[in-house]
């Protein structure tokens, strides 16, 4: 073996051009691999629905009257690693991936902003500090709430969240038919993130009981808190995911009680995962891979795993399901192999 490496060394010493070429090739492989993960993989690769696509959807009866988004902060792809009976029931015949791609850095505002506004973080430029301190006023990238609300002024939509900066600095403040509710303002008990998520759940259930609820977005935060304090996959983290699964079951039942289960597109999405020791923001699989699940009973959601999906694609999925054209400024797309009505 020693002689083998000696021979290799002599070969490269005698063939300097070959050595340089090989070294450059290896560098290119490393660089493009990193770019693929850090940059190119975070572009959407699906379909932007055309006017013809939307007309065909309407003619086929595939347009949904309601869309609900279960946003689970910090859950990454963990719904695929444990027993979650309500998630499994809702998305049993859905299009589900646990390897959706988060924005980089893998942080909350970067991703909720991308989902709601249909563009990458590099475009919407809202981070946690900005979301907590400034209203969102960039008209170039309207949220799916704003697009739908301006086209349907009588619509009743809600963003009900645990983490208040979503409603402060990500969702616009001038949307017709928009209800924004921050659960902490309705909670006066001891410090308990799970209890605040219960308030999110209760507020959503009440909204669905009382309103037409064309679009309902919610954000649960206790899984993220458990991830920060105890790490990804810890006992506390697993308990937090199980708790949110229970909340999802209650909200799903509220839609069933209204008779809407067959006319609602259900979406579950996480913004990022967590390191095993806690925290996030980096680029390894457990923080960048997220759950993106879509289910509906119109017969046009393909059961199985969709194509490459990125967090900003949520915006396109929402508007497509409602039969609405998305803004030209958006970068998001409907992932391949998610809707049969978009198959080529």
Short mmCIF file of C-alpha atoms in Angstrom, two decimals:
data_model
loop_
_atom_site.label_atom_id
_atom_site.label_comp_id
_atom_site.label_asym_id
_atom_site.label_seq_id
_atom_site.Cartn_x
_atom_site.Cartn_y
_atom_site.Cartn_z
CA UNK A 1 0.00 0.00 0.00
CA UNK A 2 2.85 2.35 0.85
CA UNK A 3 4.45 1.77 -2.55
CA UNK A 4 1.11 2.50 -4.21
CA UNK A 5 0.94 5.98 -2.68
CA UNK A 6 4.59 6.60 -3.49
CA UNK A 7 3.85 5.81 -7.14
CA UNK A 8 0.83 8.08 -7.13
CA UNK A 9 2.92 10.89 -5.67
CA UNK A 10 5.62 10.45 -8.31
CA UNK A 11 2.97 10.40 -11.06
CA UNK A 12 1.47 13.74 -10.00
CA UNK A 13 4.94 15.21 -9.50
CA UNK A 14 5.82 14.28 -13.06
CA UNK A 15 2.51 15.44 -14.52
CA UNK A 16 1.91 18.85 -13.01
CA UNK A 17 -0.75 19.84 -15.53
CA UNK A 18 -2.77 16.74 -14.74
CA UNK A 19 -2.39 17.50 -11.04
CA UNK A 20 -3.72 21.03 -11.51
CA UNK A 21 -6.65 19.79 -13.62
CA UNK A 22 -7.57 17.14 -11.06
CA UNK A 23 -7.34 19.65 -8.21
CA UNK A 24 -9.52 22.14 -10.08
CA UNK A 25 -12.05 19.42 -10.88
CA UNK A 26 -12.28 18.43 -7.22
CA UNK A 27 -12.71 22.07 -6.21
CA UNK A 28 -15.51 22.48 -8.77
CA UNK A 29 -17.28 19.40 -7.43
CA UNK A 30 -17.13 20.77 -3.88
CA UNK A 31 -18.17 24.30 -4.90
CA UNK A 32 -21.12 23.21 -7.06
CA UNK A 33 -22.24 20.76 -4.40
CA UNK A 34 -22.31 23.55 -1.84
CA UNK A 35 -24.06 25.92 -4.27
CA UNK A 36 -26.63 23.25 -5.02
CA UNK A 37 -27.53 22.94 -1.35
CA UNK A 38 -27.16 26.58 -0.38
CA UNK A 39 -28.62 28.24 -3.46
CA UNK A 40 -29.92 26.30 -6.45
CA UNK A 41 -31.97 23.80 -4.41
CA UNK A 42 -33.85 26.69 -2.85
CA UNK A 43 -35.34 27.73 -6.19
CA UNK A 44 -38.78 26.39 -7.03
CA UNK A 45 -38.84 23.78 -9.78
CA UNK A 46 -42.53 23.13 -10.35
CA UNK A 47 -45.22 24.81 -12.48
CA UNK A 48 -46.59 28.34 -12.57
CA UNK A 49 -50.28 27.77 -13.41
CA UNK A 50 -51.37 29.55 -16.59
CA UNK A 51 -54.76 31.05 -17.37
CA UNK A 52 -55.52 27.89 -19.32
CA UNK A 53 -54.54 25.72 -16.34
CA UNK A 54 -56.82 27.70 -14.05
CA UNK A 55 -59.71 27.55 -16.52
CA UNK A 56 -59.31 23.78 -16.79
CA UNK A 57 -59.25 23.52 -12.99
CA UNK A 58 -62.52 25.44 -12.72
CA UNK A 59 -64.21 23.46 -15.49
CA UNK A 60 -63.21 20.19 -13.81
CA UNK A 61 -64.71 21.26 -10.47
CA UNK A 62 -61.28 21.13 -8.84
CA UNK A 63 -61.35 24.56 -7.17
CA UNK A 64 -61.51 24.50 -3.36
CA UNK A 65 -63.59 26.96 -1.36
CA UNK A 66 -61.35 26.83 1.71
CA UNK A 67 -57.63 26.49 2.39
CA UNK A 68 -56.20 25.89 5.84
CA UNK A 69 -52.48 25.97 6.63
CA UNK A 70 -51.15 24.24 9.74
CA UNK A 71 -47.82 26.01 10.34
CA UNK A 72 -45.65 24.15 12.84
CA UNK A 73 -42.58 26.17 13.77
CA UNK A 74 -39.39 24.16 14.22
CA UNK A 75 -40.87 20.76 13.31
CA UNK A 76 -38.64 20.13 10.29
CA UNK A 77 -39.45 16.70 8.90
CA UNK A 78 -40.31 15.17 12.26
CA UNK A 79 -43.90 14.35 11.34
CA UNK A 80 -42.39 11.49 9.36
CA UNK A 81 -40.48 10.10 12.36
CA UNK A 82 -43.19 9.48 14.96
CA UNK A 83 -46.78 8.48 15.53
CA UNK A 84 -49.04 11.40 14.60
CA UNK A 85 -52.54 9.93 14.18
CA UNK A 86 -54.32 13.13 13.21
CA UNK A 87 -51.69 14.25 10.71
CA UNK A 88 -51.72 10.72 9.27
CA UNK A 89 -55.53 10.77 8.96
CA UNK A 90 -55.71 14.18 7.32
CA UNK A 91 -52.90 13.50 4.84
CA UNK A 92 -53.42 9.76 4.30
CA UNK A 93 -54.20 10.31 0.61
CA UNK A 94 -52.18 13.46 0.25
CA UNK A 95 -49.00 14.66 -1.40
CA UNK A 96 -46.41 14.60 1.39
CA UNK A 97 -42.69 15.17 1.68
CA UNK A 98 -40.50 15.39 4.76
CA UNK A 99 -37.61 16.73 2.69
CA UNK A 100 -39.00 20.03 1.54
CA UNK A 101 -36.37 22.77 1.35
CA UNK A 102 -36.19 25.59 3.89
CA UNK A 103 -34.86 29.06 3.14
CA UNK A 104 -31.28 29.78 4.17
CA UNK A 105 -30.59 30.81 6.82
CA UNK A 106 -33.00 28.31 8.34
CA UNK A 107 -34.81 30.85 10.53
CA UNK A 108 -38.50 31.59 11.14
CA UNK A 109 -39.18 34.97 9.50
CA UNK A 110 -37.17 34.08 6.43
CA UNK A 111 -39.43 31.08 5.87
CA UNK A 112 -42.85 32.32 6.98
CA UNK A 113 -42.18 35.36 4.82
CA UNK A 114 -41.33 33.16 1.85
CA UNK A 115 -44.45 31.02 2.29
CA UNK A 116 -46.78 33.99 2.61
CA UNK A 117 -45.22 36.22 -0.07
CA UNK A 118 -44.15 33.63 -2.64
CA UNK A 119 -40.51 34.68 -2.94
CA UNK A 120 -37.19 33.68 -1.44
CA UNK A 121 -35.78 35.44 1.59
CA UNK A 122 -33.33 37.23 -0.73
CA UNK A 123 -36.34 39.00 -2.22
CA UNK A 124 -38.67 39.69 0.72
CA UNK A 125 -35.70 40.38 3.06
CA UNK A 126 -37.66 40.01 6.30
CA UNK A 127 -35.69 38.52 9.19
CA UNK A 128 -36.82 38.02 12.78
CA UNK A 129 -35.74 41.46 13.96
CA UNK A 130 -37.42 43.25 11.07
CA UNK A 131 -40.63 41.22 11.47
CA UNK A 132 -40.79 42.16 15.15
CA UNK A 133 -40.26 45.88 14.58
CA UNK A 134 -41.59 46.93 11.17
CA UNK A 135 -44.83 46.52 9.26
CA UNK A 136 -44.55 44.79 5.89
CA UNK A 137 -45.07 47.41 3.16
CA UNK A 138 -43.30 46.01 0.08
CA UNK A 139 -46.01 46.02 -2.60
CA UNK A 140 -43.81 44.17 -5.11
CA UNK A 141 -44.45 40.84 -3.41
CA UNK A 142 -48.01 40.78 -2.06
CA UNK A 143 -49.04 37.98 0.27
CA UNK A 144 -51.54 35.38 -0.85
CA UNK A 145 -53.89 37.00 1.69
CA UNK A 146 -53.59 40.37 -0.04
CA UNK A 147 -53.95 38.93 -3.55
CA UNK A 148 -57.10 37.00 -2.62
CA UNK A 149 -58.55 39.75 -0.40
CA UNK A 150 -58.26 42.42 -3.09
CA UNK A 151 -59.97 40.16 -5.62
CA UNK A 152 -62.62 39.03 -3.13
CA UNK A 153 -63.34 41.91 -0.72
CA UNK A 154 -66.06 39.91 1.04
CA UNK A 155 -63.72 37.02 1.86
CA UNK A 156 -63.04 36.17 5.49
CA UNK A 157 -59.43 35.17 6.15
CA UNK A 158 -57.34 34.77 9.27
CA UNK A 159 -53.75 34.61 10.42
CA UNK A 160 -53.79 33.23 13.97
CA UNK A 161 -50.34 32.86 15.47
CA UNK A 162 -48.33 32.17 18.60
CA UNK A 163 -45.31 34.16 17.34
CA UNK A 164 -46.65 37.72 17.02
CA UNK A 165 -44.03 39.07 14.53
CA UNK A 166 -45.80 37.16 11.74
CA UNK A 167 -48.80 39.45 12.10
CA UNK A 168 -46.65 42.48 12.88
CA UNK A 169 -44.12 42.39 10.06
CA UNK A 170 -44.99 39.66 7.56
CA UNK A 171 -48.76 39.86 6.93
CA UNK A 172 -49.80 43.26 5.52
CA UNK A 173 -52.05 45.48 7.63
CA UNK A 174 -54.36 46.75 4.85
CA UNK A 175 -56.00 43.56 3.57
CA UNK A 176 -59.78 43.44 3.03
CA UNK A 177 -61.47 40.73 5.07
CA UNK A 178 -58.35 39.97 7.12
CA UNK A 179 -58.41 38.93 10.78
CA UNK A 180 -55.09 38.78 12.60
CA UNK A 181 -54.97 37.33 16.09
CA UNK A 182 -51.95 36.82 18.33
CA UNK A 183 -52.61 34.06 20.85
CA UNK A 184 -50.46 35.53 23.62
CA UNK A 185 -52.79 38.51 23.91
CA UNK A 186 -55.60 36.08 24.77
CA UNK A 187 -53.55 34.09 27.30
CA UNK A 188 -53.02 35.17 30.90
CA UNK A 189 -51.76 31.95 32.51
CA UNK A 190 -48.25 30.91 33.59
CA UNK A 191 -45.42 30.71 31.06
CA UNK A 192 -46.28 27.65 29.02
CA UNK A 193 -45.79 27.54 25.25
CA UNK A 194 -48.01 24.50 24.86
CA UNK A 195 -50.84 26.35 26.58
CA UNK A 196 -50.43 29.30 24.21
CA UNK A 197 -50.65 26.90 21.27
CA UNK A 198 -53.90 25.64 22.79
CA UNK A 199 -55.15 29.23 22.51
CA UNK A 200 -54.11 29.25 18.83
CA UNK A 201 -56.13 26.09 18.38
CA UNK A 202 -59.19 27.47 20.17
CA UNK A 203 -59.09 30.73 18.21
CA UNK A 204 -58.91 28.85 14.92
CA UNK A 205 -61.80 26.58 15.89
CA UNK A 206 -63.90 29.61 16.86
CA UNK A 207 -63.08 31.38 13.60
CA UNK A 208 -64.02 28.34 11.53
CA UNK A 209 -67.30 27.99 13.44
CA UNK A 210 -68.26 31.63 12.90
CA UNK A 211 -66.77 32.73 9.57
CA UNK A 212 -66.61 31.59 5.94
CA UNK A 213 -62.89 30.99 6.47
CA UNK A 214 -61.70 31.06 2.86
CA UNK A 215 -58.06 31.11 3.98
CA UNK A 216 -56.92 30.28 7.51
CA UNK A 217 -53.24 30.29 8.41
CA UNK A 218 -52.02 29.36 11.86
CA UNK A 219 -48.59 29.11 13.47
CA UNK A 220 -47.80 26.93 16.47
CA UNK A 221 -44.57 27.68 18.33
CA UNK A 222 -44.15 25.15 21.16
CA UNK A 223 -42.23 22.63 19.01
CA UNK A 224 -39.69 25.34 18.22
CA UNK A 225 -39.42 26.16 21.92
CA UNK A 226 -38.82 22.51 22.80
CA UNK A 227 -36.19 22.30 20.07
CA UNK A 228 -34.32 25.32 21.40
CA UNK A 229 -34.39 24.11 24.99
CA UNK A 230 -33.97 20.37 24.55
CA UNK A 231 -32.94 19.62 20.97
CA UNK A 232 -34.39 17.82 17.96
CA UNK A 233 -35.84 14.45 18.84
CA UNK A 234 -35.71 14.97 22.61
CA UNK A 235 -38.55 13.67 24.79
CA UNK A 236 -39.89 17.21 25.20
CA UNK A 237 -39.69 17.79 21.45
CA UNK A 238 -41.63 14.60 20.71
CA UNK A 239 -44.27 15.57 23.27
CA UNK A 240 -44.63 18.99 21.64
CA UNK A 241 -45.15 17.49 18.17
CA UNK A 242 -47.73 15.08 19.61
CA UNK A 243 -49.54 18.01 21.25
CA UNK A 244 -49.74 19.90 17.95
CA UNK A 245 -51.04 16.75 16.29
CA UNK A 246 -53.90 16.80 18.79
CA UNK A 247 -54.59 20.46 17.93
CA UNK A 248 -54.66 19.60 14.24
CA UNK A 249 -57.26 16.92 14.96
CA UNK A 250 -59.52 19.43 16.74
CA UNK A 251 -59.26 21.93 13.90
CA UNK A 252 -59.89 19.27 11.25
CA UNK A 253 -63.01 18.26 13.17
CA UNK A 254 -64.19 21.88 13.11
CA UNK A 255 -64.04 21.81 9.31
CA UNK A 256 -65.90 18.50 9.30
CA UNK A 257 -68.56 19.96 11.60
CA UNK A 258 -69.17 22.70 9.01
CA UNK A 259 -69.42 20.03 6.28
CA UNK A 260 -66.32 21.46 4.60
CA UNK A 261 -64.02 18.44 4.69
CA UNK A 262 -64.50 17.71 0.98
CA UNK A 263 -64.17 21.32 -0.09
CA UNK A 264 -61.05 22.27 1.85
CA UNK A 265 -57.41 21.97 0.89
CA UNK A 266 -55.40 21.07 3.99
CA UNK A 267 -51.73 22.06 4.15
CA UNK A 268 -49.17 21.33 6.85
CA UNK A 269 -45.76 22.98 6.69
CA UNK A 270 -42.79 23.60 8.95
CA UNK A 271 -40.32 26.44 8.55
CA UNK A 272 -37.14 24.65 9.67
CA UNK A 273 -35.92 21.84 11.88
CA UNK A 274 -33.55 21.83 14.85
CA UNK A 275 -30.09 20.68 15.74
CA UNK A 276 -29.95 17.68 18.07
CA UNK A 277 -28.42 19.98 20.69
CA UNK A 278 -30.94 22.76 20.05
CA UNK A 279 -31.06 25.80 17.81
CA UNK A 280 -31.18 26.24 14.04
CA UNK A 281 -30.00 28.53 11.26
CA UNK A 282 -27.46 26.25 9.62
CA UNK A 283 -27.58 24.10 6.54
CA UNK A 284 -27.49 20.43 7.53
CA UNK A 285 -30.46 18.19 6.64
CA UNK A 286 -32.21 18.19 10.02
CA UNK A 287 -32.57 21.98 9.95
CA UNK A 288 -33.13 22.54 6.22
CA UNK A 289 -35.51 19.63 5.48
CA UNK A 290 -39.13 20.46 6.30
CA UNK A 291 -42.57 18.89 6.14
CA UNK A 292 -44.76 20.00 3.23
CA UNK A 293 -48.05 18.08 3.11
CA UNK A 294 -51.13 18.78 0.98
CA UNK A 295 -54.47 16.94 0.96
CA UNK A 296 -57.93 17.51 -0.46
CA UNK A 297 -60.94 15.50 -1.57
CA UNK A 298 -61.52 17.03 -5.00
CA UNK A 299 -59.74 14.08 -6.58
CA UNK A 300 -56.88 16.16 -7.97
CA UNK A 301 -54.24 15.77 -5.24
CA UNK A 302 -51.80 13.01 -6.16
CA UNK A 303 -51.15 10.56 -3.35
CA UNK A 304 -47.44 10.10 -2.71
CA UNK A 305 -44.33 12.25 -2.69
CA UNK A 306 -44.31 15.50 -4.70
CA UNK A 307 -41.39 16.77 -6.71
CA UNK A 308 -38.87 19.26 -5.34
CA UNK A 309 -40.74 21.61 -2.99
CA UNK A 310 -39.49 24.77 -1.30
CA UNK A 311 -41.15 26.79 1.45
CA UNK A 312 -42.05 29.65 -0.92
CA UNK A 313 -44.15 27.19 -2.95
CA UNK A 314 -46.88 27.31 -0.28
CA UNK A 315 -48.07 30.61 -1.75
CA UNK A 316 -48.58 29.11 -5.22
CA UNK A 317 -50.34 26.05 -3.79
CA UNK A 318 -52.80 28.26 -1.89
CA UNK A 319 -53.79 30.40 -4.86
CA UNK A 320 -53.90 27.50 -7.31
CA UNK A 321 -56.23 25.54 -5.02
CA UNK A 322 -58.56 28.57 -4.93
CA UNK A 323 -58.42 28.94 -8.72
CA UNK A 324 -56.53 32.23 -8.59
CA UNK A 325 -53.72 33.48 -10.80
CA UNK A 326 -50.52 34.25 -8.90
CA UNK A 327 -48.61 37.55 -9.26
CA UNK A 328 -45.91 37.67 -11.93
CA UNK A 329 -43.43 38.86 -9.29
CA UNK A 330 -43.63 35.63 -7.32
CA UNK A 331 -40.92 32.98 -7.61
CA UNK A 332 -42.98 30.17 -6.13
CA UNK A 333 -44.41 27.31 -8.16
CA UNK A 334 -46.77 24.41 -7.61
CA UNK A 335 -44.49 21.38 -7.12
CA UNK A 336 -44.56 18.65 -9.74
CA UNK A 337 -46.55 15.50 -8.96
CA UNK A 338 -48.79 17.28 -6.47
CA UNK A 339 -51.95 18.00 -8.51
CA UNK A 340 -53.10 15.74 -11.32
CA UNK A 341 -54.76 18.76 -12.92
CA UNK A 342 -51.29 20.23 -13.54
CA UNK A 343 -49.64 17.11 -14.90
CA UNK A 344 -48.13 17.52 -18.38
#
